[in-house]
Amino acid sequence: MALALAAASVLALSLVPPAQAQGETVLSGLEGPVDFAILPDGSVWWLEYYSGNVTRQDLATGNREVLFHVDPVVDGERGLVGLGVNQATADNGTFFLYYTVASPDGGGGLNRLSRIDDGAETILLTTTSDVRHNGGRILIQPDGSLFVSTGENDLGSPAQDPDSLLGKILHILPDGSPAPGNPHGRLYSLGHRNVYGLAHDPVSDRLFATENGNAERDEVNEILPGNNYGWPACEGFVKYDYRTKDNQKATTKACDDPAFTKPIGEFYATTTVAPTGAAILDGRLYWASWNQGAIHRLDENANGTWTDSVVYQYGGRINDLEAGLDGKSLVYSNWTHLIRVPMEAPADAPRLAPRTGSDDGGLSTSTQTRDERGSPGISTAFVLLALAAAGAMRGARRRGS
């Protein structure tokens, strides 16, 4: 009962059935558009998981052009999975890709983040790969810096190692170097399992991420610099027992470690919805779920709690979610189509407001924050302590091998 009450204090669920607006096909006949972007010039960019193509189409003229092609490893969650482009980069002939290539040793492959300039590729960073948990979302900021999500390759412990790129949200410059103000190297936040959606609200200057759980307790998080989101020690609102890939499960004990930041939403205690894309529309946060084929809206209440509402459901799969150019619609992708759905929130649905006071987690100014419970966020000093602990653990594993 105590755990149920604790969860309810953070998230309320709307039981109002979603209105089924008629979706409009934007593009069809695509080959796995797991990530796409809609630019102010009226063009749509997308990548195709199956063909390995990155394509641009002018919606006004219908002109379509394949801009780049890769031959990725395509297996499970590996492949061509991440696209980063905005109007400023597109005007300069630049975009960013996240995809999997074969590793020289014949192992699980390598995830590669690359910048493409007029068709020429520059590799910015690489991580190891696995059939599961590769991340790959890329979000370009107005200042040109990038947020990039990485999965923990279904290994658990790398998510807590500040020296590892796995299980993180990274913040980097277009050349791959760390963005100024990061808590440690390229690291922006840690303790992630597999982030598959990133959305930044430019008005409130707040960053949000969707995160896939194991068999239950998927998360939506507000991302603050240096904060630790708990994986694999916690999942959702509870502690987690991660021993091996094949021996892991959630417990019924509350995750009450003050070092970890709780999610703003957990979905759900006994099943998984597999969150994917996230988007900001008219100052409100929306996110999509793969297993449900649904679009949710998360509203922050005046007392700091959040209410989640399913606002659209079509029953198939949703890979990505973006705000429409008209400010009144959302566009989602499934395996073959891009679909536009009219979306206007009720007039009394609150818009995101800037964080204020000592817990200000604004992306523009803050390098040390507090989580929503008032507990200290992870400072640079804490990261250094975590580094020392991680080094000791690695040494113990070497001694034990």
mmCIF file of C-alpha atoms in Angstrom:
data_model
loop_
_atom_site.group_PDB
_atom_site.id
_atom_site.type_symbol
_atom_site.label_atom_id
_atom_site.label_comp_id
_atom_site.label_asym_id
_atom_site.label_seq_id
_atom_site.Cartn_x
_atom_site.Cartn_y
_atom_site.Cartn_z
ATOM 1 C CA MET A 1 0.000 0.000 0.000
ATOM 2 C CA ALA A 2 2.824 2.426 0.868
ATOM 3 C CA LEU A 3 4.438 1.824 -2.501
ATOM 4 C CA ALA A 4 1.177 2.408 -4.348
ATOM 5 C CA LEU A 5 0.658 5.677 -2.514
ATOM 6 C CA ALA A 6 4.214 6.796 -3.267
ATOM 7 C CA ALA A 7 3.729 6.134 -6.954
ATOM 8 C CA ALA A 8 0.385 7.918 -7.001
ATOM 9 C CA SER A 9 1.944 11.015 -5.461
ATOM 10 C CA VAL A 10 4.142 11.382 -8.520
ATOM 11 C CA LEU A 11 1.849 10.234 -11.318
ATOM 12 C CA ALA A 12 -1.891 10.184 -11.823
ATOM 13 C CA LEU A 13 -3.485 8.303 -14.709
ATOM 14 C CA SER A 14 -6.372 9.682 -16.732
ATOM 15 C CA LEU A 15 -9.061 7.108 -17.403
ATOM 16 C CA VAL A 16 -10.842 9.223 -20.022
ATOM 17 C CA PRO A 17 -10.895 7.305 -23.346
ATOM 18 C CA PRO A 18 -8.861 9.069 -26.036
ATOM 19 C CA ALA A 19 -10.596 10.857 -28.873
ATOM 20 C CA GLN A 20 -9.892 9.021 -32.092
ATOM 21 C CA ALA A 21 -8.957 11.761 -34.542
ATOM 22 C CA GLN A 22 -8.635 10.636 -38.125
ATOM 23 C CA GLY A 23 -4.988 10.240 -39.113
ATOM 24 C CA GLU A 24 -3.742 11.619 -42.430
ATOM 25 C CA THR A 25 -0.997 9.863 -44.391
ATOM 26 C CA VAL A 26 2.031 12.092 -44.940
ATOM 27 C CA LEU A 27 4.273 9.454 -46.573
ATOM 28 C CA SER A 28 3.824 5.765 -47.327
ATOM 29 C CA GLY A 29 5.779 2.832 -48.719
ATOM 30 C CA LEU A 30 8.752 3.399 -46.403
ATOM 31 C CA GLU A 31 11.136 0.689 -45.173
ATOM 32 C CA GLY A 32 11.312 1.035 -41.408
ATOM 33 C CA PRO A 33 11.347 4.802 -40.644
ATOM 34 C CA VAL A 34 12.445 4.467 -37.022
ATOM 35 C CA ASP A 35 13.502 8.134 -36.837
ATOM 36 C CA PHE A 36 12.423 11.197 -38.826
ATOM 37 C CA ALA A 37 12.404 14.991 -38.716
ATOM 38 C CA ILE A 38 10.089 17.684 -40.097
ATOM 39 C CA LEU A 39 11.856 20.948 -40.938
ATOM 40 C CA PRO A 40 10.412 24.481 -41.248
ATOM 41 C CA ASP A 41 11.217 24.567 -44.988
ATOM 42 C CA GLY A 42 8.532 21.907 -45.492
ATOM 43 C CA SER A 43 10.890 18.976 -45.976
ATOM 44 C CA VAL A 44 10.719 15.622 -44.231
ATOM 45 C CA TRP A 45 13.892 13.657 -43.499
ATOM 46 C CA TRP A 46 13.844 10.023 -42.465
ATOM 47 C CA LEU A 47 16.081 7.023 -42.175
ATOM 48 C CA GLU A 48 15.129 3.473 -43.063
ATOM 49 C CA TYR A 49 16.088 0.597 -40.814
ATOM 50 C CA TYR A 50 15.833 -1.948 -43.632
ATOM 51 C CA SER A 51 17.247 -0.155 -46.671
ATOM 52 C CA GLY A 52 19.986 1.816 -44.868
ATOM 53 C CA ASN A 53 18.957 4.985 -46.722
ATOM 54 C CA VAL A 54 18.666 8.515 -45.379
ATOM 55 C CA THR A 55 16.084 10.336 -47.514
ATOM 56 C CA ARG A 56 14.721 13.853 -47.842
ATOM 57 C CA GLN A 57 11.415 14.780 -49.483
ATOM 58 C CA ASP A 58 9.970 18.212 -50.227
ATOM 59 C CA LEU A 59 6.305 17.875 -49.315
ATOM 60 C CA ALA A 60 5.254 20.748 -51.577
ATOM 61 C CA THR A 61 6.863 19.420 -54.765
ATOM 62 C CA GLY A 62 7.127 15.722 -53.971
ATOM 63 C CA ASN A 63 10.816 15.755 -54.931
ATOM 64 C CA ARG A 64 12.631 12.952 -53.091
ATOM 65 C CA GLU A 65 16.386 12.441 -52.745
ATOM 66 C CA VAL A 66 18.467 9.743 -51.046
ATOM 67 C CA LEU A 67 21.158 11.743 -49.258
ATOM 68 C CA PHE A 68 23.235 8.971 -47.745
ATOM 69 C CA HIS A 69 23.396 5.192 -47.537
ATOM 70 C CA VAL A 70 24.933 2.882 -44.947
ATOM 71 C CA ASP A 71 25.145 -0.899 -44.703
ATOM 72 C CA PRO A 72 24.448 -1.385 -41.017
ATOM 73 C CA VAL A 73 24.253 -4.557 -38.976
ATOM 74 C CA VAL A 74 20.477 -5.147 -38.841
ATOM 75 C CA ASP A 75 19.543 -7.353 -35.914
ATOM 76 C CA GLY A 76 17.081 -6.708 -33.106
ATOM 77 C CA GLU A 77 17.640 -3.146 -31.899
ATOM 78 C CA ARG A 78 20.834 -2.730 -33.920
ATOM 79 C CA GLY A 79 20.861 -0.948 -37.260
ATOM 80 C CA LEU A 80 20.345 2.542 -38.641
ATOM 81 C CA VAL A 81 18.365 3.936 -35.712
ATOM 82 C CA GLY A 82 19.222 7.604 -35.075
ATOM 83 C CA LEU A 83 18.904 10.813 -37.139
ATOM 84 C CA GLY A 84 19.788 14.331 -36.027
ATOM 85 C CA VAL A 85 18.986 17.282 -38.294
ATOM 86 C CA ASN A 86 17.445 20.740 -37.959
ATOM 87 C CA GLN A 87 17.024 23.645 -40.354
ATOM 88 C CA ALA A 88 20.380 25.203 -39.524
ATOM 89 C CA THR A 89 22.351 22.003 -40.108
ATOM 90 C CA ALA A 90 20.326 21.103 -43.212
ATOM 91 C CA ASP A 91 21.046 24.507 -44.756
ATOM 92 C CA ASN A 92 24.747 23.729 -44.326
ATOM 93 C CA GLY A 93 24.454 20.220 -45.801
ATOM 94 C CA THR A 94 25.013 18.582 -42.407
ATOM 95 C CA PHE A 95 23.162 15.926 -40.415
ATOM 96 C CA PHE A 96 24.025 13.254 -37.839
ATOM 97 C CA LEU A 97 23.489 9.491 -37.808
ATOM 98 C CA TYR A 98 23.635 6.720 -35.206
ATOM 99 C CA TYR A 99 23.979 3.204 -36.601
ATOM 100 C CA THR A 100 25.590 -0.196 -36.041
ATOM 101 C CA VAL A 101 28.526 -1.599 -38.006
ATOM 102 C CA ALA A 102 30.281 -4.943 -37.752
ATOM 103 C CA SER A 103 33.142 -5.027 -35.258
ATOM 104 C CA PRO A 104 36.604 -6.082 -36.496
ATOM 105 C CA ASP A 105 36.745 -8.972 -34.024
ATOM 106 C CA GLY A 106 33.438 -10.376 -35.233
ATOM 107 C CA GLY A 107 31.728 -9.590 -31.914
ATOM 108 C CA GLY A 108 28.462 -7.822 -31.267
ATOM 109 C CA GLY A 109 29.188 -4.880 -33.533
ATOM 110 C CA LEU A 110 29.879 -1.211 -32.872
ATOM 111 C CA ASN A 111 27.441 1.664 -32.599
ATOM 112 C CA ARG A 112 28.721 4.666 -34.485
ATOM 113 C CA LEU A 113 27.740 8.324 -34.175
ATOM 114 C CA SER A 114 28.726 10.197 -37.338
ATOM 115 C CA ARG A 115 28.424 13.672 -38.796
ATOM 116 C CA ILE A 116 27.649 13.846 -42.524
ATOM 117 C CA ASP A 117 28.791 16.983 -44.353
ATOM 118 C CA ASP A 118 27.746 17.142 -48.019
ATOM 119 C CA GLY A 119 27.938 13.360 -48.191
ATOM 120 C CA ALA A 120 31.288 13.012 -46.381
ATOM 121 C CA GLU A 121 31.257 11.056 -43.099
ATOM 122 C CA THR A 122 33.168 11.982 -39.946
ATOM 123 C CA ILE A 123 32.950 9.464 -37.092
ATOM 124 C CA LEU A 124 32.443 11.292 -33.796
ATOM 125 C CA LEU A 125 32.357 8.368 -31.369
ATOM 126 C CA THR A 126 31.772 4.627 -31.156
ATOM 127 C CA THR A 127 30.410 2.330 -28.459
ATOM 128 C CA THR A 128 29.927 -1.413 -28.227
ATOM 129 C CA SER A 129 26.661 -2.868 -29.469
ATOM 130 C CA ASP A 130 24.258 -5.640 -28.548
ATOM 131 C CA VAL A 131 21.040 -7.060 -29.948
ATOM 132 C CA ARG A 132 19.310 -5.086 -27.174
ATOM 133 C CA HIS A 133 19.737 -1.627 -25.660
ATOM 134 C CA ASN A 134 21.648 0.549 -28.086
ATOM 135 C CA GLY A 135 19.813 3.864 -27.649
ATOM 136 C CA GLY A 136 20.535 6.104 -30.615
ATOM 137 C CA ARG A 137 18.318 9.172 -30.263
ATOM 138 C CA ILE A 138 19.929 12.462 -31.340
ATOM 139 C CA LEU A 139 18.565 15.877 -30.366
ATOM 140 C CA ILE A 140 20.186 19.047 -31.735
ATOM 141 C CA GLN A 141 20.004 22.163 -29.572
ATOM 142 C CA PRO A 142 19.672 25.744 -30.836
ATOM 143 C CA ASP A 143 23.351 26.350 -29.963
ATOM 144 C CA GLY A 144 24.368 23.453 -32.224
ATOM 145 C CA SER A 145 25.243 21.023 -29.432
ATOM 146 C CA LEU A 146 23.778 17.501 -29.420
ATOM 147 C CA PHE A 147 22.139 15.267 -26.860
ATOM 148 C CA VAL A 148 22.684 11.591 -27.714
ATOM 149 C CA SER A 149 21.254 8.570 -25.898
ATOM 150 C CA THR A 150 23.166 5.307 -25.523
ATOM 151 C CA GLY A 151 21.873 1.979 -24.245
ATOM 152 C CA GLU A 152 23.747 -0.191 -21.763
ATOM 153 C CA ASN A 153 23.922 -3.222 -24.117
ATOM 154 C CA ASP A 154 21.767 -5.230 -21.668
ATOM 155 C CA LEU A 155 24.712 -5.330 -19.242
ATOM 156 C CA GLY A 156 23.317 -3.283 -16.370
ATOM 157 C CA SER A 157 26.457 -2.082 -14.575
ATOM 158 C CA PRO A 158 27.919 0.205 -17.327
ATOM 159 C CA ALA A 159 24.989 2.565 -16.759
ATOM 160 C CA GLN A 160 26.477 3.428 -13.345
ATOM 161 C CA ASP A 161 30.069 3.815 -14.569
ATOM 162 C CA PRO A 162 30.799 7.476 -15.406
ATOM 163 C CA ASP A 163 33.821 6.338 -17.407
ATOM 164 C CA SER A 164 31.643 4.289 -19.795
ATOM 165 C CA LEU A 165 29.598 5.792 -22.636
ATOM 166 C CA LEU A 166 26.939 3.081 -22.189
ATOM 167 C CA GLY A 167 23.632 3.771 -20.472
ATOM 168 C CA LYS A 168 23.986 7.533 -20.677
ATOM 169 C CA ILE A 169 22.670 10.702 -22.185
ATOM 170 C CA LEU A 170 25.665 12.456 -23.699
ATOM 171 C CA HIS A 171 26.018 16.161 -24.426
ATOM 172 C CA ILE A 172 28.542 16.934 -27.143
ATOM 173 C CA LEU A 173 29.577 19.561 -29.655
ATOM 174 C CA PRO A 174 29.244 18.951 -33.412
ATOM 175 C CA ASP A 175 32.870 17.736 -33.526
ATOM 176 C CA GLY A 176 32.173 15.089 -30.868
ATOM 177 C CA SER A 177 33.970 16.854 -28.021
ATOM 178 C CA PRO A 178 32.253 17.383 -24.634
ATOM 179 C CA ALA A 179 29.855 20.304 -24.378
ATOM 180 C CA PRO A 180 30.874 23.001 -21.872
ATOM 181 C CA GLY A 181 29.439 22.518 -18.389
ATOM 182 C CA ASN A 182 29.127 18.722 -18.546
ATOM 183 C CA PRO A 183 29.615 17.008 -15.162
ATOM 184 C CA HIS A 184 32.175 14.582 -16.577
ATOM 185 C CA GLY A 185 33.521 14.339 -20.108
ATOM 186 C CA ARG A 186 30.694 13.748 -22.572
ATOM 187 C CA LEU A 187 28.371 12.546 -19.803
ATOM 188 C CA TYR A 188 25.248 14.617 -19.126
ATOM 189 C CA SER A 189 23.239 12.064 -17.114
ATOM 190 C CA LEU A 190 23.738 8.425 -16.136
ATOM 191 C CA GLY A 191 21.855 5.405 -14.807
ATOM 192 C CA HIS A 192 19.863 4.789 -18.006
ATOM 193 C CA ARG A 193 18.770 1.445 -19.440
ATOM 194 C CA ASN A 194 17.702 2.348 -22.962
ATOM 195 C CA VAL A 195 16.520 5.876 -23.760
ATOM 196 C CA TYR A 196 14.528 5.919 -26.993
ATOM 197 C CA GLY A 197 12.961 9.359 -26.992
ATOM 198 C CA LEU A 198 14.307 12.865 -26.319
ATOM 199 C CA ALA A 199 12.373 16.146 -26.313
ATOM 200 C CA HIS A 200 13.427 19.664 -25.316
ATOM 201 C CA ASP A 201 10.971 22.473 -24.662
ATOM 202 C CA PRO A 202 12.663 25.721 -25.764
ATOM 203 C CA VAL A 203 10.297 27.924 -23.738
ATOM 204 C CA SER A 204 10.750 26.273 -20.339
ATOM 205 C CA ASP A 205 14.266 25.039 -21.260
ATOM 206 C CA ARG A 206 13.561 21.520 -19.975
ATOM 207 C CA LEU A 207 14.700 18.167 -21.356
ATOM 208 C CA PHE A 208 12.696 14.939 -21.193
ATOM 209 C CA ALA A 209 13.454 11.314 -22.098
ATOM 210 C CA THR A 210 11.504 8.077 -22.490
ATOM 211 C CA GLU A 211 13.165 4.943 -21.187
ATOM 212 C CA ASN A 212 12.404 1.275 -21.795
ATOM 213 C CA GLY A 213 12.058 -1.006 -18.775
ATOM 214 C CA ASN A 214 12.531 -4.772 -18.800
ATOM 215 C CA ALA A 215 9.161 -6.520 -18.531
ATOM 216 C CA GLU A 216 7.439 -3.670 -16.711
ATOM 217 C CA ARG A 217 7.906 -0.154 -15.302
ATOM 218 C CA ASP A 218 8.908 1.873 -18.360
ATOM 219 C CA GLU A 219 9.795 5.459 -17.512
ATOM 220 C CA VAL A 220 9.461 9.051 -18.622
ATOM 221 C CA ASN A 221 12.139 11.218 -16.983
ATOM 222 C CA GLU A 222 13.006 14.856 -16.754
ATOM 223 C CA ILE A 223 16.736 14.989 -17.474
ATOM 224 C CA LEU A 224 18.918 17.202 -15.299
ATOM 225 C CA PRO A 225 22.675 17.575 -15.743
ATOM 226 C CA GLY A 226 24.688 15.146 -13.623
ATOM 227 C CA ASN A 227 21.653 13.332 -12.211
ATOM 228 C CA ASN A 228 21.552 9.553 -11.815
ATOM 229 C CA TYR A 229 18.360 7.773 -12.913
ATOM 230 C CA GLY A 230 19.058 4.592 -10.991
ATOM 231 C CA TRP A 231 19.421 1.717 -13.434
ATOM 232 C CA PRO A 232 20.204 -1.125 -12.688
ATOM 233 C CA ALA A 233 19.663 -0.544 -8.952
ATOM 234 C CA CYS A 234 16.142 0.781 -9.574
ATOM 235 C CA GLU A 235 13.471 0.604 -12.254
ATOM 236 C CA GLY A 236 10.475 2.902 -12.110
ATOM 237 C CA PHE A 237 9.613 3.495 -8.456
ATOM 238 C CA VAL A 238 11.064 0.211 -7.119
ATOM 239 C CA LYS A 239 14.408 -1.408 -6.480
ATOM 240 C CA TYR A 240 15.629 -3.826 -9.125
ATOM 241 C CA ASP A 241 17.518 -7.099 -8.784
ATOM 242 C CA TYR A 242 19.886 -7.301 -11.769
ATOM 243 C CA ARG A 243 22.242 -10.280 -11.617
ATOM 244 C CA THR A 244 22.756 -11.322 -15.234
ATOM 245 C CA LYS A 245 21.005 -10.743 -18.562
ATOM 246 C CA ASP A 246 18.962 -13.874 -17.912
ATOM 247 C CA ASN A 247 18.418 -13.347 -14.194
ATOM 248 C CA GLN A 248 16.856 -9.985 -13.421
ATOM 249 C CA LYS A 249 13.557 -8.795 -12.010
ATOM 250 C CA ALA A 250 11.855 -5.929 -10.262
ATOM 251 C CA THR A 251 11.283 -6.159 -6.506
ATOM 252 C CA THR A 252 8.421 -4.753 -4.450
ATOM 253 C CA LYS A 253 10.704 -2.500 -2.376
ATOM 254 C CA ALA A 254 10.529 1.244 -2.935
ATOM 255 C CA CYS A 255 13.534 2.862 -4.594
ATOM 256 C CA ASP A 256 14.332 5.345 -1.833
ATOM 257 C CA ASP A 257 18.038 5.967 -2.458
ATOM 258 C CA PRO A 258 18.475 9.773 -2.416
ATOM 259 C CA ALA A 259 21.273 9.467 -4.994
ATOM 260 C CA PHE A 260 18.717 8.480 -7.654
ATOM 261 C CA THR A 261 16.181 10.698 -9.417
ATOM 262 C CA LYS A 262 12.695 9.259 -9.672
ATOM 263 C CA PRO A 263 10.866 9.243 -13.016
ATOM 264 C CA ILE A 264 7.971 11.617 -13.548
ATOM 265 C CA GLY A 265 5.975 8.629 -14.766
ATOM 266 C CA GLU A 266 6.089 4.814 -14.559
ATOM 267 C CA PHE A 267 4.230 2.623 -17.125
ATOM 268 C CA TYR A 268 3.153 0.206 -15.636
ATOM 269 C CA ALA A 269 3.773 -1.909 -12.531
ATOM 270 C CA THR A 270 2.980 -5.254 -14.206
ATOM 271 C CA THR A 271 3.470 -4.702 -17.933
ATOM 272 C CA THR A 272 5.594 -2.813 -20.453
ATOM 273 C CA VAL A 273 4.426 -0.285 -23.051
ATOM 274 C CA ALA A 274 7.903 0.280 -24.608
ATOM 275 C CA PRO A 275 8.084 4.094 -24.894
ATOM 276 C CA THR A 276 9.554 5.452 -28.124
ATOM 277 C CA GLY A 277 9.458 9.016 -29.471
ATOM 278 C CA ALA A 278 8.743 12.159 -27.466
ATOM 279 C CA ALA A 279 7.710 15.623 -28.653
ATOM 280 C CA ILE A 280 6.744 19.063 -27.363
ATOM 281 C CA LEU A 281 3.614 20.587 -28.914
ATOM 282 C CA ASP A 282 2.215 23.936 -27.778
ATOM 283 C CA GLY A 283 4.207 23.753 -24.543
ATOM 284 C CA ARG A 284 3.009 20.260 -23.623
ATOM 285 C CA LEU A 285 4.875 16.957 -23.423
ATOM 286 C CA TYR A 286 3.734 14.015 -25.560
ATOM 287 C CA TRP A 287 5.235 10.541 -25.850
ATOM 288 C CA ALA A 288 4.499 7.411 -27.863
ATOM 289 C CA SER A 289 4.399 3.735 -26.927
ATOM 290 C CA TRP A 290 5.463 0.898 -29.212
ATOM 291 C CA ASN A 291 3.462 -1.883 -27.564
ATOM 292 C CA GLN A 292 0.247 0.137 -27.230
ATOM 293 C CA GLY A 293 0.401 2.050 -30.496
ATOM 294 C CA ALA A 294 -0.658 5.013 -28.380
ATOM 295 C CA ILE A 295 0.219 8.673 -27.862
ATOM 296 C CA HIS A 296 0.222 9.997 -24.292
ATOM 297 C CA ARG A 297 0.233 13.535 -22.893
ATOM 298 C CA LEU A 298 1.960 14.158 -19.552
ATOM 299 C CA ASP A 299 0.755 17.266 -17.707
ATOM 300 C CA GLU A 300 2.598 18.776 -14.752
ATOM 301 C CA ASN A 301 0.235 19.905 -12.036
ATOM 302 C CA ALA A 302 0.699 22.990 -9.863
ATOM 303 C CA ASN A 303 1.780 20.840 -6.900
ATOM 304 C CA GLY A 304 4.571 19.153 -8.900
ATOM 305 C CA THR A 305 2.739 15.885 -9.591
ATOM 306 C CA TRP A 306 2.111 14.664 -13.140
ATOM 307 C CA THR A 307 -1.010 13.355 -14.854
ATOM 308 C CA ASP A 308 -0.742 11.021 -17.837
ATOM 309 C CA SER A 309 -3.505 10.757 -20.436
ATOM 310 C CA VAL A 310 -3.726 8.493 -23.473
ATOM 311 C CA VAL A 311 -4.853 10.949 -26.162
ATOM 312 C CA TYR A 312 -4.650 8.786 -29.292
ATOM 313 C CA GLN A 313 -4.490 5.073 -30.000
ATOM 314 C CA TYR A 314 -4.498 3.174 -33.261
ATOM 315 C CA GLY A 315 -3.346 -0.266 -32.154
ATOM 316 C CA GLY A 316 -0.245 -0.717 -34.299
ATOM 317 C CA ARG A 317 3.389 0.190 -33.658
ATOM 318 C CA ILE A 318 4.830 3.682 -33.222
ATOM 319 C CA ASN A 319 8.537 4.219 -33.879
ATOM 320 C CA ASP A 320 8.896 7.982 -33.535
ATOM 321 C CA LEU A 321 6.857 11.072 -32.736
ATOM 322 C CA GLU A 322 7.342 14.691 -33.883
ATOM 323 C CA ALA A 323 5.386 17.936 -33.610
ATOM 324 C CA GLY A 324 3.681 19.102 -36.803
ATOM 325 C CA LEU A 325 4.653 22.411 -38.389
ATOM 326 C CA ASP A 326 1.147 23.809 -37.933
ATOM 327 C CA GLY A 327 1.436 23.707 -34.140
ATOM 328 C CA LYS A 328 -1.817 21.755 -33.963
ATOM 329 C CA SER A 329 -0.818 18.220 -34.920
ATOM 330 C CA LEU A 330 1.567 15.381 -34.144
ATOM 331 C CA VAL A 331 3.202 13.129 -36.725
ATOM 332 C CA TYR A 332 4.188 9.554 -35.935
ATOM 333 C CA SER A 333 5.907 6.795 -37.873
ATOM 334 C CA ASN A 334 5.119 3.099 -37.961
ATOM 335 C CA TRP A 335 7.036 0.582 -40.095
ATOM 336 C CA THR A 336 5.794 1.919 -43.450
ATOM 337 C CA HIS A 337 4.017 5.263 -42.981
ATOM 338 C CA LEU A 338 4.230 8.728 -41.511
ATOM 339 C CA ILE A 339 0.819 9.711 -40.150
ATOM 340 C CA ARG A 340 -0.380 13.176 -39.083
ATOM 341 C CA VAL A 341 -2.931 13.387 -36.255
ATOM 342 C CA PRO A 342 -4.742 16.616 -35.215
ATOM 343 C CA MET A 343 -3.883 17.284 -31.577
ATOM 344 C CA GLU A 344 -5.163 20.146 -29.454
ATOM 345 C CA ALA A 345 -4.997 19.864 -25.693
ATOM 346 C CA PRO A 346 -7.862 21.083 -23.503
ATOM 347 C CA ALA A 347 -7.596 24.761 -22.631
ATOM 348 C CA ASP A 348 -6.993 23.937 -18.974
ATOM 349 C CA ALA A 349 -4.137 21.494 -19.691
ATOM 350 C CA PRO A 350 -1.061 23.161 -18.159
ATOM 351 C CA ARG A 351 1.919 24.103 -20.294
ATOM 352 C CA LEU A 352 5.445 23.352 -19.157
ATOM 353 C CA ALA A 353 6.879 26.112 -16.984
ATOM 354 C CA PRO A 354 10.559 26.869 -16.323
ATOM 355 C CA ARG A 355 12.096 25.295 -13.273
ATOM 356 C CA THR A 356 12.690 27.923 -10.614
ATOM 357 C CA GLY A 357 14.764 28.432 -7.475
ATOM 358 C CA SER A 358 17.474 26.104 -6.202
ATOM 359 C CA ASP A 359 16.208 23.147 -8.216
ATOM 360 C CA ASP A 360 16.589 24.954 -11.553
ATOM 361 C CA GLY A 361 17.660 22.353 -14.089
ATOM 362 C CA GLY A 362 17.601 24.642 -17.112
ATOM 363 C CA LEU A 363 19.886 23.459 -19.876
ATOM 364 C CA SER A 364 21.271 26.906 -20.569
ATOM 365 C CA THR A 365 22.616 27.836 -17.146
ATOM 366 C CA SER A 366 22.752 24.990 -14.645
ATOM 367 C CA THR A 367 25.519 22.449 -14.117
ATOM 368 C CA GLN A 368 24.336 21.168 -10.710
ATOM 369 C CA THR A 369 20.718 20.476 -9.859
ATOM 370 C CA ARG A 370 18.300 18.901 -7.436
ATOM 371 C CA ASP A 371 15.788 16.228 -8.297
ATOM 372 C CA GLU A 372 12.041 16.605 -7.865
ATOM 373 C CA ARG A 373 12.149 15.367 -4.265
ATOM 374 C CA GLY A 374 14.611 18.064 -3.233
ATOM 375 C CA SER A 375 17.505 15.609 -2.933
ATOM 376 C CA PRO A 376 20.865 16.800 -4.237
ATOM 377 C CA GLY A 377 21.600 15.989 -7.855
ATOM 378 C CA ILE A 378 24.953 14.426 -8.721
ATOM 379 C CA SER A 379 27.650 17.057 -8.667
ATOM 380 C CA THR A 380 31.057 16.850 -10.279
ATOM 381 C CA ALA A 381 32.462 15.777 -6.923
ATOM 382 C CA PHE A 382 29.975 12.902 -6.762
ATOM 383 C CA VAL A 383 30.946 11.819 -10.271
ATOM 384 C CA LEU A 384 34.572 11.700 -9.217
ATOM 385 C CA LEU A 385 33.616 9.504 -6.272
ATOM 386 C CA ALA A 386 31.644 7.254 -8.624
ATOM 387 C CA LEU A 387 34.686 7.033 -10.876
ATOM 388 C CA ALA A 388 36.808 5.832 -7.988
ATOM 389 C CA ALA A 389 34.193 3.267 -7.000
ATOM 390 C CA ALA A 390 33.851 2.030 -10.581
ATOM 391 C CA GLY A 391 37.614 1.662 -10.807
ATOM 392 C CA ALA A 392 37.640 -0.367 -7.626
ATOM 393 C CA MET A 393 34.902 -2.612 -8.985
ATOM 394 C CA ARG A 394 36.820 -3.168 -12.211
ATOM 395 C CA GLY A 395 39.909 -4.006 -10.198
ATOM 396 C CA ALA A 396 37.942 -6.475 -8.087
ATOM 397 C CA ARG A 397 36.604 -8.167 -11.208
ATOM 398 C CA ARG A 398 40.138 -8.440 -12.609
ATOM 399 C CA ARG A 399 41.367 -9.916 -9.345
ATOM 400 C CA GLY A 400 38.498 -12.351 -9.296
ATOM 401 C CA SER A 401 38.956 -13.545 -12.865
#
